[in-house]
XYZ file of C-alpha atoms in Angstrom:
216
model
C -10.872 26.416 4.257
C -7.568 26.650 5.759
C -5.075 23.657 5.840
C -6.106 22.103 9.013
C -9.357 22.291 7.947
C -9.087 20.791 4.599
C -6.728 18.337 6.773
C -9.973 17.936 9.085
C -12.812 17.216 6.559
C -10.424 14.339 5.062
C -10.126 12.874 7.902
C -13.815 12.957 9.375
C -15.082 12.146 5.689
C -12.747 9.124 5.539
C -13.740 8.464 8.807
C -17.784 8.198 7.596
C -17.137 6.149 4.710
C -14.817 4.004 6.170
C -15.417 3.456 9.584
C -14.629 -0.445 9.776
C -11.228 -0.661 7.205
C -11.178 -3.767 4.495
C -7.094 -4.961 4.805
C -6.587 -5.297 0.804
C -4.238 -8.534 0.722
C -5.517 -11.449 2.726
C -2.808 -13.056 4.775
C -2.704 -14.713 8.070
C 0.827 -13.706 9.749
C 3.353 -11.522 8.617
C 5.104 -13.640 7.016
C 1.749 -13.905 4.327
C 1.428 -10.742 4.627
C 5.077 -9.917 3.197
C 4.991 -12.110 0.509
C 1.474 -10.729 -0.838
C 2.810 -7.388 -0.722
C 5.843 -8.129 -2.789
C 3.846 -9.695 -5.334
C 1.461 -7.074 -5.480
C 4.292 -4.701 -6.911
C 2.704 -4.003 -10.421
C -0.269 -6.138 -9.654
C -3.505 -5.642 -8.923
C -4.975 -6.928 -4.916
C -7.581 -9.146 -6.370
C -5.312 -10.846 -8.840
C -2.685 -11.197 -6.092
C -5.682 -12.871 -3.611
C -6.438 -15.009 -6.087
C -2.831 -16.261 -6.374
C -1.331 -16.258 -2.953
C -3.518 -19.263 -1.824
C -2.501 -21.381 -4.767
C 1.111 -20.600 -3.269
C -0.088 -20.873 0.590
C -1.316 -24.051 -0.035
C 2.366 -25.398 -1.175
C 3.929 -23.090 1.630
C 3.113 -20.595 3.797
C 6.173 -20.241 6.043
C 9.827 -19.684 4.862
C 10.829 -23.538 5.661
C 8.324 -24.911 3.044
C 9.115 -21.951 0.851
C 12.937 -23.188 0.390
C 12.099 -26.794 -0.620
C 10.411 -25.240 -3.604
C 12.490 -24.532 -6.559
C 13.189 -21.184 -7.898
C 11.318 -22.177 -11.137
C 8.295 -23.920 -9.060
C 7.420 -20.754 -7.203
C 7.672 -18.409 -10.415
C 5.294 -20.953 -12.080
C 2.368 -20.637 -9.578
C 3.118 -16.529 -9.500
C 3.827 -16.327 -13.179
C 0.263 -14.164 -13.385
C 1.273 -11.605 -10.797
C 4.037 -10.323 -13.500
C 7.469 -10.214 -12.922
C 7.984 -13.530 -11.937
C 11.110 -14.169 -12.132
C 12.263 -11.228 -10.255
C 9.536 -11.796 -7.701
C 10.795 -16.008 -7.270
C 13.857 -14.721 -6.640
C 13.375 -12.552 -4.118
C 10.617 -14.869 -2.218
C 13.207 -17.795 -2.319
C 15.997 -15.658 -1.180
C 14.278 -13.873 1.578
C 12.669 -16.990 2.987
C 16.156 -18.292 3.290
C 17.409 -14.956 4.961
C 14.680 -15.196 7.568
C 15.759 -19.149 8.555
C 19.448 -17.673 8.422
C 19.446 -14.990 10.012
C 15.769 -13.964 11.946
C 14.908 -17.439 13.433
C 11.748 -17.995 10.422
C 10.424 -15.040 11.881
C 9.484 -11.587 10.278
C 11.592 -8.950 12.020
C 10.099 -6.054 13.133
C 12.203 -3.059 11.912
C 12.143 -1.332 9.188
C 16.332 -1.855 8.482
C 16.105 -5.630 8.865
C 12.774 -5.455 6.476
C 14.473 -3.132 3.617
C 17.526 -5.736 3.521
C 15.760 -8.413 2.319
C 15.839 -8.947 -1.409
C 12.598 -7.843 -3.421
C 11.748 -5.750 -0.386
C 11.446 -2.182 -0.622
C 10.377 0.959 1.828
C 6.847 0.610 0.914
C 6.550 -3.232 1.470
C 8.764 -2.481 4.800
C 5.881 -0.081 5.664
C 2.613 -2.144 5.308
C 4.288 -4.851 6.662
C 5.480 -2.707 9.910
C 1.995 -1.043 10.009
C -0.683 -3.794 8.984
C 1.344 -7.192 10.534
C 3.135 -5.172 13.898
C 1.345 -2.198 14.523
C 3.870 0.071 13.717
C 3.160 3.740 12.949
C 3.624 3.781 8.717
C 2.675 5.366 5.965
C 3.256 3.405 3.142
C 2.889 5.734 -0.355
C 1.207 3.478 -3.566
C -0.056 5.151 -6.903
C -3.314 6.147 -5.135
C -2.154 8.460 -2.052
C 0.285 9.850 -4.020
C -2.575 10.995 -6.715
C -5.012 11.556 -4.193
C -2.593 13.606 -2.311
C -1.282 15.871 -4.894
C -4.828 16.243 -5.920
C -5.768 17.148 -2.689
C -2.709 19.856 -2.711
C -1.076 18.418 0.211
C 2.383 17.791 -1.653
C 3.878 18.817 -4.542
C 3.592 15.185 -6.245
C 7.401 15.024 -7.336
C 8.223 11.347 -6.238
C 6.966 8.880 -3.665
C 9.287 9.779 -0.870
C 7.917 13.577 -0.954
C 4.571 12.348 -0.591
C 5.216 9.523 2.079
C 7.178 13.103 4.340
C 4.419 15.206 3.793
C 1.616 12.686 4.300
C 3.454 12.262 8.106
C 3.910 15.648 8.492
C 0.445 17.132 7.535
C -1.866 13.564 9.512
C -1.749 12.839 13.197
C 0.717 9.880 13.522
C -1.860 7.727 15.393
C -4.139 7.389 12.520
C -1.427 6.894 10.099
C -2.274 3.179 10.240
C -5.798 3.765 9.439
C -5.519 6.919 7.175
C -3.150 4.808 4.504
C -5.996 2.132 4.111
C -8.591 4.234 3.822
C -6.888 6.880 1.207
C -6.688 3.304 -0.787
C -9.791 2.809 -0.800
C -10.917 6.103 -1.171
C -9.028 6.571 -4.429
C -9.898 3.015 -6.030
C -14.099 4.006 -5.270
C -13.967 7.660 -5.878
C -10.964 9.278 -7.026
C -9.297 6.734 -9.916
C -6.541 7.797 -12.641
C -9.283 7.223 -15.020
C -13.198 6.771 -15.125
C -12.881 9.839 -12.751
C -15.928 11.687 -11.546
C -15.595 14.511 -10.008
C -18.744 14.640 -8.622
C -18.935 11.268 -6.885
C -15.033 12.595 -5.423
C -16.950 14.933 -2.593
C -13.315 15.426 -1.143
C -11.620 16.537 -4.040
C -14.280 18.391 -5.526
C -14.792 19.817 -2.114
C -10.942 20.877 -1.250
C -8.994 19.780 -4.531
C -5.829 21.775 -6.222
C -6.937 24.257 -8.540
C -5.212 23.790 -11.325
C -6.473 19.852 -11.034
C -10.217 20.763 -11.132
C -9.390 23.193 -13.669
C -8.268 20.654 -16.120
C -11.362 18.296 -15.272
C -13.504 21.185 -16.315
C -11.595 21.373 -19.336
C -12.306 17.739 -20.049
């Protein structure tokens, strides 16, 4: 296969396994939404949906957030790991969106990536799964699923996120992201891997990658 075939099959077999798209962290509103995504950094989606109620319950909008302590919100997140960075940063940002955006989430990716705790990949799901917005946020999955499937070189996040919007259509980007996730968590993990349950890698996968599985 060529590249924009290889490019093809992922998308059509993506496309058959996934044609109706699970949204990982349950949220409401964007404002949910952010704050599950910051505390998934380093933390797993289920443990994060099983704590982001607990803290819903106490607040779910930036006003109720800021009449929490600090110290109150890093108990109730304490199991989503680091908590105290992670308090911070929800206290801080909650207060920056009364202060500055009106309580709202703003939609752009500058006004996102200012806010503390918040980096380009939070910015992105945020932009794409609350607003719509055309992003392809990069987690440990695409980037191993795409340097497996030799569509980047697998140096570093950014290089991943470029080609990843370079090599996909942008209108699926939205999609595509969520369905890589999913793809990777089912078929193609870090370990427990099978290459023979991974039809997409086993079909169109680097070389040297399915050389050192064969090695295994």
């Amino acid at each position: 296969m060529n590249k924009q075939e290889r490019v093809s099959f992922v998308i059509n077999t993506l496309k058959e396994l996934y044609p109706t798209i699970p949204v990982p962290l349950e949220h409401k509103d964007p404002y949910t939404l952010l704050i599950a995504v910051l505390l998934s950094a380093q933390c797993t989606d289920v443990r994060v949906n099983q704590i982001t109620p607990l803290l819903f319950a106490k607040a779910d909008n930036p006003y109720d957030m800021i009449k929490m302590s600090v110290e109150e919100i890093k108990e109730i997140i304490r199991p989503c790991g680091l908590s105290p960075m992670k308090s911070k940063g929800i206290h801080g940002l909650s207060h920056i969106l009364i202060d500055k955006h009106g309580g709202e989430v703003p939609q752009s990716f500058e006004f996102l990536e200012e806010l503390p705790a918040v980096g380009h990949k939070t910015a992105s799901v945020v932009m794409s799964q609350a607003f719509g917005v055309p992003a392809f946020p990069v987690d440990t999955h695409i980037h191993r699923l795409m340097y497996r499937w030799n569509f980047t070189n697998g140096k570093n996040v950014v290089q991943t996120e470029k080609d990843a919007k370079r090599i996909f259509p942008e209108e699926i980007w939205n999609d595509l992201h969520l369905q890589i996730i999913w793809y990777g968590r089912e078929y193609s993990p870090a370990r427990g891997w099978n290459l023979e349950k991974d039809i997409i890698t086993k079909t169109i996968g680097r070389k040297t990658v399915l050389k050192a599985y064969a090695k295994k």
